Amino acid sequence: MNMFCYQCEQTGQGKGCTQHGVCGKDSETAHLQDVLVYLAKGIAQYAHRANQLGVSTRDADLTIIELLFSTVTNVNFDPDRLSQLVKRAVNVREQTRQSYEQACKQAGQKPQTLSGPALFQPADDRKGLLAQAEELSIAKRINTQGPDVTGLQELLTYGLKGTAAYTDHAHILGQEDDEVFAYFHEALDYLAGNPTDIDNLTAACLKCGEINLRVMQLLDAANTGVYGHPEPTRVRVTPIKGRCILVSGHDLRDLELLLQQTEGKGINIYTHGEMLPCHGYPGLKKYKHLVGNYGGAWQDQRKEFEAFPGAILMTTNCIQKPKESYMNRIFTTGLVAWPGVTHVGPDKNFTPVIKAALAAPGFTEDAPEKTITVGFGRNAVLGVADKVIEAVNAGKIRHFFLIGGCDGAKPGRNYYTDFAQAVPDDCVILTLACGKYRFNKLEFGDIGGIPRLLDVGQCNDAYSAIQIALALANAFGTDVNSLPLTLVLSWYEQKAVCILLTLLHLGIKNMRLGPSLPAFVTPPVLDVLQKTFNLRPITTPQKDLQAILSR
Ligand code: FSO
Ligand code: SF4
């Protein structure tokens, strides 16, 4: 039974993964994820109408977010857990239907007769469910309505998935907005109607970017509200002697809870991948046993986890198929899952992780000390805005580059290392997300005390980078597009998609995108993006730099 998925940059030769995902997702998992997205639309059909009648739909709000986040690349690979989510989705859709019908009754209205996902009844057995899933496949839609419309529908779907991930992170730390949930219902209800108008679909994608900006603002408020503003912090990137746990993903709360549960137990905690920026938060760096960062970006994990002599905790994407050698000392929590890997449930009792760390040998000696600096969030950067503005006015800073986004396994991603190294000495590089591992351990020096490489944080901190750009534009009395600033982006999965939609919503022009363009953005759609936003693919670092600096 063929799957079809083209939601990430890794997709099989630009044509979609059809037998098995390059990410490791098998056909069964892919089909179950298609069912979950379809059911999210079904819940939304009722929730949207209930919301319009003034009824709140709390279960639907949170379930939709979790369903969508579970289908993001490299999050949930476990068919059993996905099947449980299918059951939960059907139950929540039923409850939401009842709330809607009740609300209609009270308002003296006749409930609308809905179709499609609202009525979909998943088969009881896995075989039947998978056969149904085949009918929902993206490949079918491409065949019937063509690649352009399907691609735009999927662009919106992937934007929603990314936005759902950020909504979930913000919600975990107590920040949410009913209007955001209502938007999810509206947008998914729109998709449930199988819209085909290209202009409307394009506008809907930009609307997703607008809402994502709000969500990222909530997430920024959540992170800084709970843990304080990141501050420039030196982080050790070489191991020290002792037992250890490595924490990967993006979830600050999981790290905090693990730090609390390991305090005084003689276990050192290391961040991995996108958890690196955690070292800059006062509320997290205060834990003395948060000793450093280990390894690089997500795609190197199989080698690095094998070599790590302790336990490993995955809090969100990006997990890869674990090797046998560390299967018994890797753990998942939250929405992330892999078949056979022990999952720590919502009670966040990390005892199994701690036991595995104590049973492992740990590092037997200190490696020579090496550090890098993180923590240049908006508060830290804007705290020295006067110095930055002065340096620009004095001609000491010629240009800013935001080299940000995801990392991945493709060789073409060397572009970002080469680009960062080729940036002239009188330019500053801002970076965020896991793509920075391509160059964040290189020496860039400073310009009059301002570091030439400023690490703004995770992909989750894109709001911080946007605020820095807006504040600079304000200080120079201009707009972001007139600043000496260019965004050079690398994308991999759907969180990058929603951030890109946010940047387009903000009208940011002249962005460079790579390493390859999304397969779901078809030539006519790309043409619109190029004409309207001058969004263009990366070429070579030399050519792109020359074009940017000669503007
Ligand atoms: Fe990277 Fe993975 Fe953070 Fe993504 S770890 S690729 S855009 O999940 O989210 O940057
Ligand atoms: Fe392929 Fe990416 Fe989909 Fe995985 S998430 S199946 S690699 S397109």
Short mmCIF file of C-alpha atoms in Angstrom, two decimals, residues 90 108 142 172 192 304 311 326 350 377 422 454:
data_model
loop_
_atom_site.label_atom_id
_atom_site.label_comp_id
_atom_site.label_asym_id
_atom_site.label_seq_id
_atom_site.Cartn_x
_atom_site.Cartn_y
_atom_site.Cartn_z
CA VAL A 90 -13.23 10.41 17.10
CA GLY A 108 -33.24 28.08 18.00
CA ILE A 142 -3.02 15.56 -6.82
CA ILE A 172 2.51 24.03 28.17
CA ALA A 192 -12.42 20.40 4.97
CA GLU A 304 26.36 10.94 18.77
CA ALA A 311 20.62 8.34 29.07
CA TYR A 326 21.22 2.87 22.71
CA PHE A 350 11.67 10.75 34.78
CA GLY A 377 17.59 37.03 22.46
CA ALA A 422 32.47 34.08 3.51
CA LEU A 454 24.75 36.38 17.69
#
